[in-house]
C-alpha positions as a LaTeX table, in Angstrom:
\begin{tabular}{lrrr}
\hline
Residue & $x$ (\AA) & $y$ (\AA) & $z$ (\AA) \\
\hline
Unk1 & $-20.75$ & 2.95 & $-16.29$ \\
Unk2 & $-21.57$ & 2.18 & $-11.51$ \\
Unk3 & $-21.53$ & 0.02 & $-9.97$ \\
Unk4 & $-24.62$ & 0.86 & $-8.75$ \\
Unk5 & $-26.47$ & $-3.25$ & $-7.32$ \\
Unk6 & $-23.34$ & $-4.87$ & $-7.91$ \\
Unk7 & $-21.29$ & $-6.58$ & $-4.72$ \\
Unk8 & $-18.67$ & $-5.94$ & $-4.08$ \\
Unk9 & $-16.40$ & $-7.48$ & $-1.78$ \\
Unk10 & $-13.15$ & $-5.64$ & 0.28 \\
Unk11 & $-10.64$ & $-8.31$ & 1.73 \\
Unk12 & $-8.15$ & $-6.06$ & 3.70 \\
Unk13 & $-11.38$ & $-4.32$ & 4.45 \\
Unk14 & $-10.63$ & $-2.53$ & 8.01 \\
Unk15 & $-6.96$ & $-1.24$ & 7.18 \\
Unk16 & $-5.91$ & 2.40 & 6.29 \\
Unk17 & $-6.33$ & 1.82 & 2.51 \\
Unk18 & $-9.20$ & $-0.22$ & 3.02 \\
Unk19 & $-11.87$ & 1.31 & 5.39 \\
Unk20 & $-11.14$ & 4.82 & 2.39 \\
Unk21 & $-12.44$ & 2.01 & $-0.38$ \\
Unk22 & $-15.12$ & 1.22 & 1.57 \\
Unk23 & $-17.15$ & 4.52 & 2.32 \\
Unk24 & $-15.82$ & 5.87 & $-1.46$ \\
Unk25 & $-17.97$ & 2.82 & $-2.31$ \\
Unk26 & $-21.03$ & 3.78 & $-0.86$ \\
Unk27 & $-20.34$ & 7.37 & $-0.68$ \\
Unk28 & $-20.41$ & 7.02 & $-4.79$ \\
Unk29 & $-21.13$ & 3.45 & $-6.45$ \\
Unk30 & $-24.50$ & 2.99 & $-4.48$ \\
Unk31 & $-23.91$ & $-0.86$ & $-4.56$ \\
Unk32 & $-25.82$ & $-3.69$ & $-3.72$ \\
Unk33 & $-23.84$ & $-4.91$ & $-1.84$ \\
Unk34 & $-20.14$ & $-4.87$ & $-0.11$ \\
Unk35 & $-18.51$ & $-7.23$ & 1.76 \\
Unk36 & $-16.00$ & $-6.75$ & 4.50 \\
Unk37 & $-13.29$ & $-8.92$ & 5.16 \\
Unk38 & $-10.53$ & $-8.87$ & 7.27 \\
Unk39 & $-9.55$ & $-10.83$ & 10.41 \\
Unk40 & $-11.78$ & $-8.26$ & 13.17 \\
Unk41 & $-13.83$ & $-6.12$ & 11.74 \\
Unk42 & $-14.43$ & $-3.66$ & 14.75 \\
Unk43 & $-17.96$ & $-2.62$ & 15.32 \\
Unk44 & $-16.93$ & 0.97 & 16.14 \\
Unk45 & $-16.14$ & 0.83 & 12.03 \\
Unk46 & $-19.40$ & $-0.05$ & 10.78 \\
Unk47 & $-21.79$ & 2.14 & 13.24 \\
Unk48 & $-19.38$ & 5.05 & 11.38 \\
Unk49 & $-20.76$ & 3.94 & 7.96 \\
Unk50 & $-24.08$ & 4.11 & 8.85 \\
Unk51 & $-24.60$ & 7.92 & 8.12 \\
Unk52 & $-22.99$ & 7.35 & 4.49 \\
Unk53 & $-24.67$ & 3.58 & 3.53 \\
Unk54 & $-27.64$ & 4.41 & 2.60 \\
Unk55 & $-30.10$ & 1.21 & 0.85 \\
Unk56 & $-26.44$ & $-0.34$ & 0.38 \\
Unk57 & $-26.03$ & $-3.69$ & 2.14 \\
Unk58 & $-23.47$ & $-4.58$ & 4.79 \\
Unk59 & $-21.66$ & $-7.90$ & 5.05 \\
Unk60 & $-19.16$ & $-8.96$ & 7.15 \\
Unk61 & $-16.05$ & $-12.08$ & 7.08 \\
Unk62 & $-14.61$ & $-12.61$ & 9.63 \\
Unk63 & $-11.30$ & $-14.70$ & 9.06 \\
Unk64 & $-8.73$ & $-15.57$ & 7.56 \\
Unk65 & $-7.20$ & $-14.96$ & 4.32 \\
Unk66 & $-5.57$ & $-18.64$ & 4.02 \\
Unk67 & $-9.46$ & $-20.00$ & 4.47 \\
Unk68 & $-10.70$ & $-21.34$ & 1.73 \\
Unk69 & $-14.21$ & $-22.48$ & 2.23 \\
Unk70 & $-14.81$ & $-18.75$ & 4.09 \\
Unk71 & $-13.10$ & $-17.23$ & 0.72 \\
Unk72 & $-16.08$ & $-18.78$ & $-2.39$ \\
Unk73 & $-18.54$ & $-18.24$ & 0.83 \\
Unk74 & $-17.02$ & $-14.51$ & 0.59 \\
Unk75 & $-17.27$ & $-14.25$ & $-3.01$ \\
Unk76 & $-20.17$ & $-16.53$ & $-3.63$ \\
Unk77 & $-22.40$ & $-14.03$ & $-5.44$ \\
Unk78 & $-20.01$ & $-10.83$ & $-5.46$ \\
Unk79 & $-19.00$ & $-9.14$ & $-9.34$ \\
Unk80 & $-16.38$ & $-7.39$ & $-7.64$ \\
Unk81 & $-13.38$ & $-8.44$ & $-5.67$ \\
Unk82 & $-10.44$ & $-5.55$ & $-4.07$ \\
Unk83 & $-8.01$ & $-7.05$ & $-2.89$ \\
Unk84 & $-6.03$ & $-4.81$ & $-0.58$ \\
Unk85 & $-5.43$ & $-7.78$ & 2.01 \\
Unk86 & $-1.52$ & $-8.64$ & 2.26 \\
Unk87 & 1.22 & $-8.05$ & 5.87 \\
Unk88 & 3.61 & $-5.13$ & 4.75 \\
Unk89 & 6.78 & $-4.87$ & 6.07 \\
Unk90 & 9.81 & $-3.56$ & 4.93 \\
Unk91 & 12.15 & $-4.21$ & 8.00 \\
Unk92 & 11.75 & $-7.76$ & 7.88 \\
Unk93 & 10.44 & $-9.60$ & 10.71 \\
Unk94 & 7.82 & $-10.98$ & 9.60 \\
Unk95 & 9.21 & $-14.85$ & 8.59 \\
Unk96 & 8.63 & $-15.40$ & 5.01 \\
Unk97 & 7.14 & $-18.74$ & 5.68 \\
Unk98 & 3.94 & $-16.48$ & 7.64 \\
Unk99 & 3.87 & $-13.48$ & 4.82 \\
Unk100 & 4.81 & $-15.84$ & 1.70 \\
Unk101 & 1.25 & $-17.45$ & 3.23 \\
Unk102 & $-0.54$ & $-14.62$ & 3.08 \\
Unk103 & 0.37 & $-12.24$ & 0.21 \\
Unk104 & 0.99 & $-14.73$ & $-1.78$ \\
Unk105 & $-1.09$ & $-18.76$ & $-0.51$ \\
Unk106 & $-3.86$ & $-15.46$ & $-0.11$ \\
Unk107 & $-3.80$ & $-14.47$ & $-2.64$ \\
Unk108 & $-4.63$ & $-17.59$ & $-4.67$ \\
Unk109 & $-7.20$ & $-18.79$ & $-2.41$ \\
Unk110 & $-8.47$ & $-15.92$ & $-3.38$ \\
Unk111 & $-8.55$ & $-16.47$ & $-7.03$ \\
Unk112 & $-9.23$ & $-20.02$ & $-7.62$ \\
Unk113 & $-12.05$ & $-18.90$ & $-5.71$ \\
Unk114 & $-12.98$ & $-16.02$ & $-7.38$ \\
Unk115 & $-13.49$ & $-18.55$ & $-10.47$ \\
Unk116 & $-15.21$ & $-21.22$ & $-8.30$ \\
Unk117 & $-17.82$ & $-19.03$ & $-7.42$ \\
Unk118 & $-18.08$ & $-16.46$ & $-11.02$ \\
Unk119 & $-16.84$ & $-13.28$ & $-9.69$ \\
Unk120 & $-16.32$ & $-11.60$ & $-13.00$ \\
Unk121 & $-14.62$ & $-8.89$ & $-12.08$ \\
Unk122 & $-10.11$ & $-9.46$ & $-9.49$ \\
Unk123 & $-8.43$ & $-5.71$ & $-8.93$ \\
Unk124 & $-4.62$ & $-6.44$ & $-6.92$ \\
Unk125 & $-3.38$ & $-3.90$ & $-5.11$ \\
Unk126 & $-0.44$ & $-3.50$ & $-5.44$ \\
Unk127 & 2.85 & $-1.35$ & $-4.82$ \\
Unk128 & 6.54 & 0.35 & $-6.53$ \\
Unk129 & 8.12 & $-1.94$ & $-4.21$ \\
Unk130 & 7.26 & $-5.15$ & $-6.84$ \\
Unk131 & 10.18 & $-2.20$ & $-8.79$ \\
Unk132 & 12.12 & $-1.42$ & $-6.27$ \\
Unk133 & 15.14 & 0.11 & $-6.39$ \\
Unk134 & 17.04 & $-2.74$ & $-6.68$ \\
Unk135 & 20.23 & $-3.22$ & $-4.12$ \\
Unk136 & 22.12 & $-1.18$ & $-6.38$ \\
Unk137 & 20.41 & 1.90 & $-6.13$ \\
Unk138 & 19.47 & 2.44 & $-10.24$ \\
Unk139 & 17.29 & 5.74 & $-10.39$ \\
Unk140 & 14.09 & 5.89 & $-12.03$ \\
Unk141 & 12.56 & 9.50 & $-12.15$ \\
Unk142 & 9.46 & 9.46 & $-13.51$ \\
Unk143 & 8.99 & 6.67 & $-15.14$ \\
Unk144 & 6.25 & 4.27 & $-17.11$ \\
Unk145 & 5.08 & 0.59 & $-17.39$ \\
Unk146 & 7.11 & 0.01 & $-20.07$ \\
Unk147 & 10.42 & 1.32 & $-18.07$ \\
Unk148 & 12.78 & $-0.86$ & $-18.35$ \\
Unk149 & 14.90 & $-1.87$ & $-14.64$ \\
Unk150 & 16.81 & $-4.35$ & $-12.92$ \\
Unk151 & 14.68 & $-5.45$ & $-9.86$ \\
Unk152 & 16.60 & $-8.04$ & $-7.97$ \\
Unk153 & 14.44 & $-7.17$ & $-4.66$ \\
Unk154 & 15.77 & $-7.68$ & $-1.85$ \\
Unk155 & 12.70 & $-7.63$ & 0.73 \\
Unk156 & 10.12 & $-10.46$ & 1.99 \\
Unk157 & 7.55 & $-7.98$ & 1.62 \\
Unk158 & 8.76 & $-6.95$ & $-2.77$ \\
Unk159 & 9.38 & $-10.74$ & $-3.13$ \\
Unk160 & 6.02 & $-11.89$ & $-2.47$ \\
Unk161 & 3.84 & $-8.75$ & $-3.86$ \\
Unk162 & 6.05 & $-9.90$ & $-7.22$ \\
Unk163 & 4.47 & $-12.57$ & $-7.08$ \\
Unk164 & 1.54 & $-12.12$ & $-6.14$ \\
Unk165 & 0.56 & $-9.28$ & $-8.82$ \\
Unk166 & 1.88 & $-12.04$ & $-10.75$ \\
Unk167 & $-0.47$ & $-14.71$ & $-10.49$ \\
Unk168 & $-2.75$ & $-12.78$ & $-10.69$ \\
Unk169 & $-2.21$ & $-11.11$ & $-14.21$ \\
Unk170 & $-1.21$ & $-14.21$ & $-15.41$ \\
Unk171 & $-5.36$ & $-15.32$ & $-13.23$ \\
Unk172 & $-6.68$ & $-13.16$ & $-16.42$ \\
Unk173 & $-8.81$ & $-14.37$ & $-18.77$ \\
Unk174 & $-9.39$ & $-18.18$ & $-17.27$ \\
Unk175 & $-12.67$ & $-19.80$ & $-16.94$ \\
Unk176 & $-15.51$ & $-18.79$ & $-14.57$ \\
Unk177 & $-17.40$ & $-21.95$ & $-13.26$ \\
Unk178 & $-20.45$ & $-20.29$ & $-15.72$ \\
Unk179 & $-18.57$ & $-20.42$ & $-18.52$ \\
Unk180 & $-17.43$ & $-16.61$ & $-18.09$ \\
Unk181 & $-14.57$ & $-14.77$ & $-18.12$ \\
Unk182 & $-12.59$ & $-13.78$ & $-15.20$ \\
Unk183 & $-11.23$ & $-10.01$ & $-15.82$ \\
Unk184 & $-7.97$ & $-9.09$ & $-13.33$ \\
Unk185 & $-5.46$ & $-6.26$ & $-13.07$ \\
Unk186 & $-3.19$ & $-5.14$ & $-10.22$ \\
Unk187 & $-2.07$ & $-1.36$ & $-8.88$ \\
Unk188 & 1.41 & $-0.07$ & $-8.64$ \\
Unk189 & 0.66 & 2.77 & $-6.41$ \\
Unk190 & 3.52 & 4.85 & $-4.45$ \\
Unk191 & 4.11 & 4.77 & $-1.38$ \\
Unk192 & 0.65 & 6.20 & 0.48 \\
Unk193 & 0.24 & 8.57 & 2.79 \\
Unk194 & $-2.95$ & 10.05 & 4.73 \\
Unk195 & $-4.82$ & 10.13 & 7.47 \\
Unk196 & $-4.13$ & 6.82 & 9.12 \\
Unk197 & $-0.62$ & 6.09 & 8.38 \\
Unk198 & 1.15 & 4.85 & 10.39 \\
Unk199 & 4.06 & 5.15 & 9.03 \\
Unk200 & 3.66 & 8.88 & 9.54 \\
Unk201 & 2.08 & 8.16 & 13.45 \\
Unk202 & 6.23 & 5.81 & 13.77 \\
Unk203 & 7.74 & 9.40 & 12.34 \\
Unk204 & 6.09 & 11.71 & 14.49 \\
Unk205 & 6.81 & 10.20 & 17.37 \\
Unk206 & 10.63 & 9.45 & 16.93 \\
Unk207 & 10.47 & 12.93 & 16.50 \\
Unk208 & 8.97 & 13.50 & 19.14 \\
Unk209 & 11.47 & 11.71 & 21.47 \\
Unk210 & 13.88 & 14.18 & 19.77 \\
Unk211 & 12.88 & 16.74 & 20.48 \\
Unk212 & 10.87 & 17.85 & 17.97 \\
Unk213 & 13.65 & 17.27 & 15.31 \\
Unk214 & 12.32 & 15.03 & 12.40 \\
Unk215 & 15.58 & 12.56 & 11.97 \\
Unk216 & 16.19 & 12.72 & 8.64 \\
Unk217 & 17.42 & 9.80 & 6.48 \\
Unk218 & 17.60 & 10.27 & 2.68 \\
Unk219 & 18.91 & 12.75 & 0.84 \\
Unk220 & 16.64 & 15.94 & $-0.44$ \\
Unk221 & 17.87 & 14.31 & $-3.96$ \\
Unk222 & 16.93 & 10.93 & $-3.29$ \\
Unk223 & 12.83 & 12.08 & $-4.82$ \\
Unk224 & 10.10 & 10.63 & $-5.21$ \\
Unk225 & 5.84 & 10.72 & $-5.21$ \\
Unk226 & 3.85 & 9.08 & $-2.65$ \\
Unk227 & 0.37 & 9.74 & $-2.96$ \\
Unk228 & $-2.39$ & 10.70 & $-0.98$ \\
Unk229 & $-5.25$ & 7.79 & 0.17 \\
Unk230 & $-7.99$ & 9.46 & $-1.35$ \\
Unk231 & $-6.62$ & 9.48 & $-4.51$ \\
Unk232 & $-5.65$ & 5.77 & $-4.68$ \\
Unk233 & $-9.36$ & 5.19 & $-3.32$ \\
Unk234 & $-10.68$ & 6.80 & $-6.43$ \\
Unk235 & $-7.52$ & 4.55 & $-9.56$ \\
Unk236 & $-9.85$ & 0.92 & $-7.39$ \\
Unk237 & $-13.02$ & 2.58 & $-8.80$ \\
Unk238 & $-12.37$ & 3.64 & $-11.88$ \\
Unk239 & $-9.88$ & 0.37 & $-11.72$ \\
Unk240 & $-12.81$ & $-1.23$ & $-11.34$ \\
Unk241 & $-15.65$ & 0.48 & $-14.07$ \\
Unk242 & $-12.88$ & $-0.14$ & $-16.74$ \\
Unk243 & $-13.16$ & $-3.64$ & $-16.27$ \\
Unk244 & $-17.16$ & $-3.73$ & $-16.36$ \\
Unk245 & $-16.75$ & $-1.99$ & $-19.33$ \\
Unk246 & $-16.88$ & $-3.91$ & $-21.96$ \\
Unk247 & $-15.01$ & $-1.81$ & $-24.34$ \\
Unk248 & $-12.38$ & $-1.31$ & $-21.78$ \\
Unk249 & $-11.44$ & $-4.11$ & $-20.40$ \\
Unk250 & $-9.94$ & $-6.07$ & $-23.36$ \\
Unk251 & $-7.10$ & $-2.92$ & $-22.52$ \\
Unk252 & $-6.95$ & $-2.69$ & $-18.98$ \\
Unk253 & $-6.75$ & $-6.82$ & $-17.82$ \\
Unk254 & $-4.05$ & $-8.36$ & $-18.26$ \\
Unk255 & $-2.05$ & $-5.17$ & $-17.12$ \\
Unk256 & $-0.91$ & $-3.41$ & $-14.19$ \\
Unk257 & $-0.68$ & $-0.01$ & $-13.25$ \\
Unk258 & 1.92 & 2.41 & $-11.70$ \\
Unk259 & $-0.68$ & 5.09 & $-9.56$ \\
Unk260 & 0.68 & 8.25 & $-8.33$ \\
Unk261 & $-0.86$ & 11.72 & $-7.93$ \\
Unk262 & 0.35 & 16.05 & $-7.60$ \\
Unk263 & 2.25 & 14.87 & $-4.84$ \\
Unk264 & 4.90 & 17.26 & $-5.36$ \\
Unk265 & 8.16 & 14.84 & $-5.86$ \\
Unk266 & 10.49 & 15.12 & $-2.48$ \\
Unk267 & 12.55 & 12.40 & $-0.36$ \\
Unk268 & 10.34 & 10.33 & 2.57 \\
Unk269 & 12.32 & 12.82 & 5.08 \\
Unk270 & 11.74 & 16.37 & 3.32 \\
Unk271 & 8.07 & 14.30 & 2.70 \\
Unk272 & 7.76 & 13.69 & 6.93 \\
Unk273 & 8.55 & 17.68 & 7.11 \\
Unk274 & 5.79 & 18.94 & 4.64 \\
Unk275 & 3.01 & 17.50 & 6.64 \\
Unk276 & 4.66 & 17.96 & 10.41 \\
Unk277 & 6.31 & 21.00 & 9.96 \\
Unk278 & 2.80 & 22.78 & 10.58 \\
Unk279 & 2.68 & 21.53 & 14.38 \\
Unk280 & 6.29 & 22.55 & 15.33 \\
Unk281 & 8.75 & 20.31 & 13.63 \\
Unk282 & 11.90 & 20.84 & 12.09 \\
Unk283 & 14.51 & 18.50 & 9.76 \\
Unk284 & 17.82 & 17.58 & 10.79 \\
Unk285 & 20.09 & 19.42 & 7.40 \\
Unk286 & 21.75 & 16.28 & 7.05 \\
Unk287 & 22.50 & 12.50 & 7.71 \\
Unk288 & 23.09 & 11.48 & 11.24 \\
Unk289 & 26.39 & 9.97 & 9.68 \\
Unk290 & 27.52 & 10.37 & 5.35 \\
Unk291 & 25.89 & 7.62 & 3.74 \\
Unk292 & 28.80 & 4.96 & 2.71 \\
Unk293 & 29.10 & 5.28 & 6.61 \\
Unk294 & 26.12 & 4.48 & 6.86 \\
Unk295 & 25.86 & 1.76 & 4.78 \\
Unk296 & 28.79 & 0.03 & 6.71 \\
Unk297 & 27.56 & 0.13 & 10.01 \\
Unk298 & 24.05 & $-1.45$ & 9.00 \\
Unk299 & 26.75 & $-3.97$ & 7.21 \\
Unk300 & 28.19 & $-4.36$ & 10.87 \\
Unk301 & 24.33 & $-4.72$ & 12.27 \\
Unk302 & 23.14 & $-7.38$ & 9.76 \\
Unk303 & 26.15 & $-9.76$ & 10.50 \\
Unk304 & 26.05 & $-9.52$ & 14.37 \\
Unk305 & 21.95 & $-10.42$ & 13.82 \\
Unk306 & 22.98 & $-13.55$ & 11.28 \\
Unk307 & 25.84 & $-14.85$ & 13.43 \\
Unk308 & 23.35 & $-14.54$ & 16.71 \\
Unk309 & 20.49 & $-16.17$ & 14.45 \\
Unk310 & 21.62 & $-19.27$ & 15.84 \\
Unk311 & 20.58 & $-18.32$ & 20.09 \\
Unk312 & 18.55 & $-15.43$ & 19.17 \\
Unk313 & 16.83 & $-13.96$ & 16.91 \\
Unk314 & 17.46 & $-9.88$ & 17.27 \\
Unk315 & 16.45 & $-7.38$ & 14.42 \\
Unk316 & 18.49 & $-4.90$ & 13.18 \\
Unk317 & 16.41 & $-1.39$ & 13.81 \\
Unk318 & 17.92 & $-0.91$ & 9.49 \\
Unk319 & 19.40 & $-2.66$ & 6.95 \\
Unk320 & 21.56 & $-1.81$ & 3.72 \\
Unk321 & 18.24 & $-2.44$ & 1.55 \\
Unk322 & 15.79 & 0.18 & 3.46 \\
Unk323 & 18.27 & 3.00 & 3.62 \\
Unk324 & 18.62 & 2.10 & 0.03 \\
Unk325 & 14.92 & 2.68 & $-1.10$ \\
Unk326 & 15.56 & 5.72 & 1.78 \\
Unk327 & 17.54 & 7.32 & $-0.75$ \\
Unk328 & 17.20 & 5.98 & $-4.68$ \\
Unk329 & 15.56 & 8.16 & $-6.66$ \\
Unk330 & 12.08 & 6.33 & $-7.24$ \\
Unk331 & 9.21 & 7.88 & $-9.45$ \\
Unk332 & 6.19 & 7.20 & $-11.97$ \\
Unk333 & 3.79 & 8.92 & $-13.81$ \\
Unk334 & $-0.70$ & 8.45 & $-13.59$ \\
Unk335 & $-0.98$ & 8.75 & $-17.37$ \\
Unk336 & $-0.98$ & 5.11 & $-18.62$ \\
Unk337 & $-3.66$ & 4.71 & $-16.24$ \\
Unk338 & $-5.06$ & 8.22 & $-16.86$ \\
Unk339 & $-5.62$ & 7.58 & $-20.72$ \\
Unk340 & $-6.83$ & 3.22 & $-19.62$ \\
Unk341 & $-8.71$ & 3.64 & $-16.40$ \\
Unk342 & $-9.82$ & 7.68 & $-16.89$ \\
Unk343 & $-7.79$ & 7.97 & $-13.25$ \\
Unk344 & $-7.99$ & 11.64 & $-12.35$ \\
Unk345 & $-6.35$ & 12.75 & $-8.80$ \\
Unk346 & $-9.12$ & 13.74 & $-6.35$ \\
Unk347 & $-7.64$ & 15.20 & $-4.35$ \\
Unk348 & $-4.62$ & 18.56 & $-4.89$ \\
Unk349 & $-1.47$ & 18.14 & $-2.95$ \\
Unk350 & $-3.12$ & 21.31 & $-0.68$ \\
Unk351 & $-5.46$ & 19.25 & 0.26 \\
Unk352 & $-4.38$ & 16.10 & 0.81 \\
Unk353 & $-1.30$ & 18.25 & 3.16 \\
Unk354 & $-3.64$ & 19.42 & 5.12 \\
Unk355 & $-6.53$ & 16.63 & 6.15 \\
Unk356 & $-2.69$ & 14.49 & 6.76 \\
Unk357 & $-2.00$ & 17.55 & 8.91 \\
Unk358 & $-5.13$ & 18.39 & 11.22 \\
Unk359 & $-5.13$ & 14.39 & 11.29 \\
Unk360 & $-2.51$ & 14.56 & 12.49 \\
Unk361 & $-2.63$ & 17.58 & 14.85 \\
Unk362 & $-5.83$ & 15.87 & 16.85 \\
Unk363 & $-3.31$ & 12.17 & 17.23 \\
Unk364 & $-0.36$ & 14.68 & 18.93 \\
Unk365 & $-1.27$ & 14.96 & 22.24 \\
Unk366 & $-1.87$ & 10.99 & 22.65 \\
Unk367 & 1.40 & 9.94 & 20.50 \\
Unk368 & 3.23 & 12.85 & 23.62 \\
Unk369 & 1.63 & 11.55 & 26.44 \\
Unk370 & 2.13 & 7.38 & 24.81 \\
Unk371 & 5.98 & 8.77 & 25.14 \\
Unk372 & 5.71 & 10.12 & 28.40 \\
Unk373 & 4.91 & 7.57 & 30.00 \\
Unk374 & 6.85 & 4.72 & 27.78 \\
\hline
\end{tabular}
């Protein structure tokens, strides 16, 4: 089973994960056509694909995910949609209406376009944050798809991704215009790292400002399991192949899967140190203040910002829910994805770390100069 001869649409094609998936599809699947959809598709990215494009046609669809006419054009004649496009925001910097419009309404419009244009398969890029952690910081260690958890979601990002995931799974088995059936599934990815990860660049920048000492924001025991971007792309490909296979389609369709790999379980802060230590960075041994006091300071900042909101929009540098996320053990197994999708991580931790560190090294001088002239 392969995607040879298929027409694939990738939304968010110029993003961190989207670029990696497009390249994987070109290098390994020999699809008839790959359609790149994003607000803007850079000519430099298109040029970088020429060496691996082969006979595959590349088509560009620039515009807003909320443009129904654009979505129908992009879906017309397509056989599989990889829906990656979303606003990612865990500090509530984006207005809820904008995030809901992109993450939820955009997904709904895309699903409707798939039904109208007879697209057979739809893979939705979800996130671990639709699961939690909850406001109490209840831990999960090596959880799975059957784990029961009280996920009182507080982030607008988590809420909108959760609703979009639900709409995706509810659309499974919807009747297409040609009488066929739409097959959908959702991939709940852990925190994604690798070449191009803007969060890693942010933490490296903060470390440079702190005299090459990484700031500790999470306790060592708050272990999570990040995943390398190359393995996330591979999971998307395996999901598409499973939905295309008539025998696997009935098992995979309508389900969500946790997607992780063999990256060691560690806290977010210790992960940053693991990939940046070879570049000469050290890390603070302890949190800047005790965690309970940290929560209190966050609460005071949130109250002050709320009081000022009628006059000026001020965003606290960190909220209690983000602090909870950074300090809650929260890890999940990929065994169901392995069993149902045939997903196996392609990149080992050693290779993923090496690639990530080499990319950070290539960005280090530019980051130091950016901070120097800031």
